[in-house]
Tab-separated table of C-alpha atoms in Angstrom:
chain	number	residue	atom	x	y	z
A	1	MET	CA	88.844	106.552	85.848
A	2	LYS	CA	89.634	107.424	82.532
A	3	LYS	CA	92.105	104.268	81.849
A	4	GLU	CA	91.107	100.836	82.972
A	5	LEU	CA	92.160	99.293	86.025
A	6	PHE	CA	95.346	97.554	85.699
A	7	ASP	CA	96.174	99.234	82.346
A	8	TYR	CA	99.907	99.413	82.479
A	9	ASN	CA	102.932	97.796	81.285
A	10	ASP	CA	104.696	96.085	84.243
A	11	SER	CA	108.064	96.113	82.205
A	12	ASP	CA	108.060	99.853	81.394
A	13	ILE	CA	108.652	102.291	84.556
A	14	ASN	CA	107.078	105.224	82.471
A	15	SER	CA	103.860	103.165	81.950
A	16	ILE	CA	103.759	102.360	85.803
A	17	ILE	CA	104.275	106.177	86.616
A	18	ASP	CA	101.714	107.381	84.388
A	19	TYR	CA	99.244	104.758	85.548
A	20	SER	CA	100.066	105.600	89.156
A	21	GLN	CA	99.048	109.388	88.509
A	22	LEU	CA	95.661	107.917	88.403
A	23	LEU	CA	95.908	107.505	92.261
A	24	LEU	CA	96.379	111.029	93.000
A	25	ASN	CA	93.675	112.757	95.033
A	26	ARG	CA	91.469	109.713	94.804
A	27	LYS	CA	90.088	108.091	97.984
A	28	PHE	CA	91.003	104.416	98.743
A	29	SER	CA	87.216	103.796	98.705
A	30	GLN	CA	87.103	104.922	94.957
A	31	ILE	CA	89.748	102.590	94.145
A	32	ILE	CA	88.152	99.788	96.022
A	33	ASP	CA	84.872	100.606	94.073
A	34	ASP	CA	86.678	100.314	90.780
A	35	TYR	CA	88.226	97.128	91.971
A	36	GLN	CA	84.807	95.633	92.539
A	37	GLN	CA	83.321	96.666	89.174
A	38	THR	CA	85.888	95.243	87.054
A	39	PRO	CA	85.777	91.609	85.772
A	40	TYR	CA	89.561	91.549	86.218
A	41	LYS	CA	90.931	90.966	89.781
A	42	THR	CA	94.694	90.737	88.855
A	43	TYR	CA	97.009	92.282	86.325
A	44	GLU	CA	97.342	89.011	84.674
A	45	ASP	CA	93.764	88.643	84.281
A	46	TYR	CA	93.623	91.952	82.568
A	47	GLN	CA	96.346	91.333	80.434
A	48	THR	CA	94.703	88.175	78.936
A	49	LYS	CA	91.302	89.675	79.052
A	50	THR	CA	89.912	86.541	81.202
A	51	ALA	CA	87.547	87.405	83.829
A	52	SER	CA	88.866	86.459	87.211
A	53	LYS	CA	87.538	83.283	88.798
A	54	ILE	CA	89.370	83.818	92.232
A	55	SER	CA	87.491	84.867	95.173
A	56	GLU	CA	88.517	88.432	96.698
A	57	SER	CA	90.783	88.041	99.644
A	58	LYS	CA	90.039	90.558	102.313
A	59	ILE	CA	92.865	92.780	103.812
A	60	SER	CA	93.031	93.128	107.418
A	61	THR	CA	92.384	96.743	108.617
A	62	LYS	CA	94.708	95.905	111.434
A	63	SER	CA	97.542	94.863	109.245
A	64	LYS	CA	100.802	97.410	109.610
A	65	GLY	CA	101.075	97.441	105.803
A	66	LYS	CA	97.198	97.750	104.960
A	67	TYR	CA	97.713	100.911	102.819
A	68	GLY	CA	100.395	99.288	100.980
A	69	ASN	CA	98.344	95.918	100.581
A	70	TYR	CA	95.187	97.950	99.360
A	71	ILE	CA	97.217	99.603	96.648
A	72	GLU	CA	99.124	96.356	95.637
A	73	GLN	CA	95.909	94.268	95.233
A	74	TYR	CA	93.211	96.811	94.263
A	75	PHE	CA	95.103	99.144	92.149
A	76	TYR	CA	97.963	97.393	90.669
A	77	GLY	CA	96.388	93.789	90.707
A	78	TYR	CA	98.877	91.616	92.412
A	79	LYS	CA	98.799	89.828	95.746
A	80	PRO	CA	100.445	91.555	98.566
A	81	ASN	CA	103.387	89.358	99.514
A	82	ASN	CA	106.626	89.027	101.526
A	83	ASN	CA	108.801	88.244	98.609
A	84	SER	CA	112.377	89.721	98.886
A	85	ALA	CA	112.142	90.681	95.178
A	86	ALA	CA	110.922	94.184	94.211
A	87	ASP	CA	107.191	94.474	93.558
A	88	PHE	CA	107.734	95.346	89.779
A	89	ASP	CA	110.643	92.816	89.627
A	90	LYS	CA	110.962	93.088	85.826
A	91	ILE	CA	112.192	96.572	86.173
A	92	GLY	CA	113.426	96.422	89.821
A	93	VAL	CA	110.961	98.888	91.348
A	94	ASP	CA	109.408	98.304	94.864
A	95	VAL	CA	106.101	100.088	95.740
A	96	LYS	CA	105.984	101.610	99.164
A	97	VAL	CA	103.019	103.560	100.547
A	98	THR	CA	103.811	105.862	103.535
A	99	PRO	CA	102.139	108.693	105.436
A	100	PHE	CA	103.277	112.196	106.015
A	101	LYS	CA	102.347	114.725	108.348
A	102	ILE	CA	102.187	118.843	108.271
A	103	ASN	CA	103.780	119.975	111.371
A	104	LYS	CA	102.479	123.086	113.590
A	105	ASN	CA	105.013	125.274	111.623
A	106	GLY	CA	103.794	124.392	108.253
A	107	SER	CA	106.504	122.056	107.377
A	108	ILE	CA	106.164	118.447	106.237
A	109	SER	CA	107.828	115.365	107.778
A	110	ALA	CA	107.315	111.589	107.847
A	111	LYS	CA	104.561	110.664	110.229
A	112	GLU	CA	106.476	107.175	110.785
A	113	ARG	CA	109.467	105.372	109.874
A	114	LEU	CA	109.503	103.486	106.439
A	115	VAL	CA	110.525	100.049	106.567
A	116	LEU	CA	112.226	99.061	103.370
A	117	THR	CA	112.955	95.354	104.312
A	118	ILE	CA	114.165	93.043	106.916
A	119	LEU	CA	117.856	91.711	106.371
A	120	ASP	CA	118.805	88.331	107.529
A	121	TYR	CA	122.117	89.195	109.240
A	122	MET	CA	122.881	85.592	109.999
A	123	ASN	CA	122.718	84.462	106.245
A	124	GLU	CA	123.105	87.485	103.985
A	125	ASN	CA	126.491	88.561	102.872
A	126	LEU	CA	126.485	92.273	103.884
A	127	ASP	CA	130.073	92.737	102.658
A	128	ASP	CA	128.745	93.221	99.122
A	129	PHE	CA	125.825	95.771	99.691
A	130	TYR	CA	125.056	95.580	95.839
A	131	ASN	CA	124.072	92.001	95.995
A	132	THR	CA	121.912	92.157	99.131
A	133	HIS	CA	118.312	91.615	98.674
A	134	LEU	CA	117.709	95.161	100.294
A	135	TRP	CA	119.564	96.561	97.238
A	136	LYS	CA	117.838	94.205	94.722
A	137	LYS	CA	114.315	95.031	96.255
A	138	CYS	CA	114.849	98.724	96.798
A	139	SER	CA	117.365	100.093	94.596
A	140	LYS	CA	114.498	101.996	92.967
A	141	MET	CA	111.161	102.633	94.973
A	142	LEU	CA	107.820	104.147	93.870
A	143	LEU	CA	106.753	106.235	96.940
A	144	LEU	CA	103.190	106.911	97.330
A	145	PHE	CA	102.453	109.413	100.089
A	146	TYR	CA	99.248	110.136	102.073
A	147	ASN	CA	98.458	112.419	104.965
A	148	GLY	CA	98.441	110.169	107.919
A	149	LEU	CA	96.755	112.778	110.088
A	150	LEU	CA	93.552	113.402	108.067
A	151	HIS	CA	91.483	110.128	108.455
A	152	ASP	CA	91.548	107.235	110.883
A	153	ASP	CA	89.340	105.281	108.289
A	154	ILE	CA	91.488	103.933	105.651
A	155	LYS	CA	88.945	104.136	102.933
A	156	ASN	CA	88.839	108.007	103.261
A	157	ASN	CA	92.595	108.564	102.543
A	158	THR	CA	93.979	109.624	99.379
A	159	ILE	CA	97.470	109.481	97.612
A	160	GLU	CA	98.675	112.951	97.381
A	161	LYS	CA	102.240	112.817	95.856
A	162	ILE	CA	103.925	109.952	93.788
A	163	PHE	CA	107.702	109.983	93.573
A	164	LEU	CA	110.289	107.599	91.969
A	165	TYR	CA	113.130	107.462	94.369
A	166	GLU	CA	116.693	106.057	93.150
A	167	TRP	CA	119.550	106.343	95.520
A	168	PHE	CA	121.787	109.276	94.886
A	169	SER	CA	125.202	108.173	93.731
A	170	GLU	CA	126.859	110.842	95.995
A	171	ASP	CA	125.213	109.064	99.141
A	172	MET	CA	126.449	105.586	98.215
A	173	PRO	CA	130.074	106.056	99.609
A	174	VAL	CA	128.628	106.906	103.063
A	175	ILE	CA	126.128	104.053	102.917
A	176	LEU	CA	128.839	101.660	102.002
A	177	GLU	CA	131.380	102.792	104.631
A	178	SER	CA	128.719	102.305	107.364
A	179	SER	CA	128.080	98.633	106.354
A	180	PRO	CA	129.562	95.853	108.462
């Protein structure tokens, strides 16, 4: 790796995207190796140049969100969580790691559905979409794509595409109209 692990500015989307480019075509096992070799185990530790004193928490390989959890912990340096806020809350960007597949005809499609968040229909005011936690969490998403058909072992997969997604303004009237 040319840059050090966690060497990005979490208040600057361009810094995060530039840093994320380091993921391209690198096996998850290489990312984990870099993590194990650094004295810093969190983004905050890197920023303060303080060697981590925390013990590494293992990520279950059976977890549905294991790919995202690996990237969050081992590459971006924050603990995977179930917060309703965006992963990079200072700039409102959430990280989503998702598989794609190459179809028999050569086209590319999603291998599985991408869950953005879970809405609490009983307690959230869905009449104001722009104030829902869905909008606050996912108005901008850093999508990291890997080929979900190549390897069964997570450590052999690589991120092949990085894309910052922002909702298209021309789609919003349709989305807002279909809200309850």
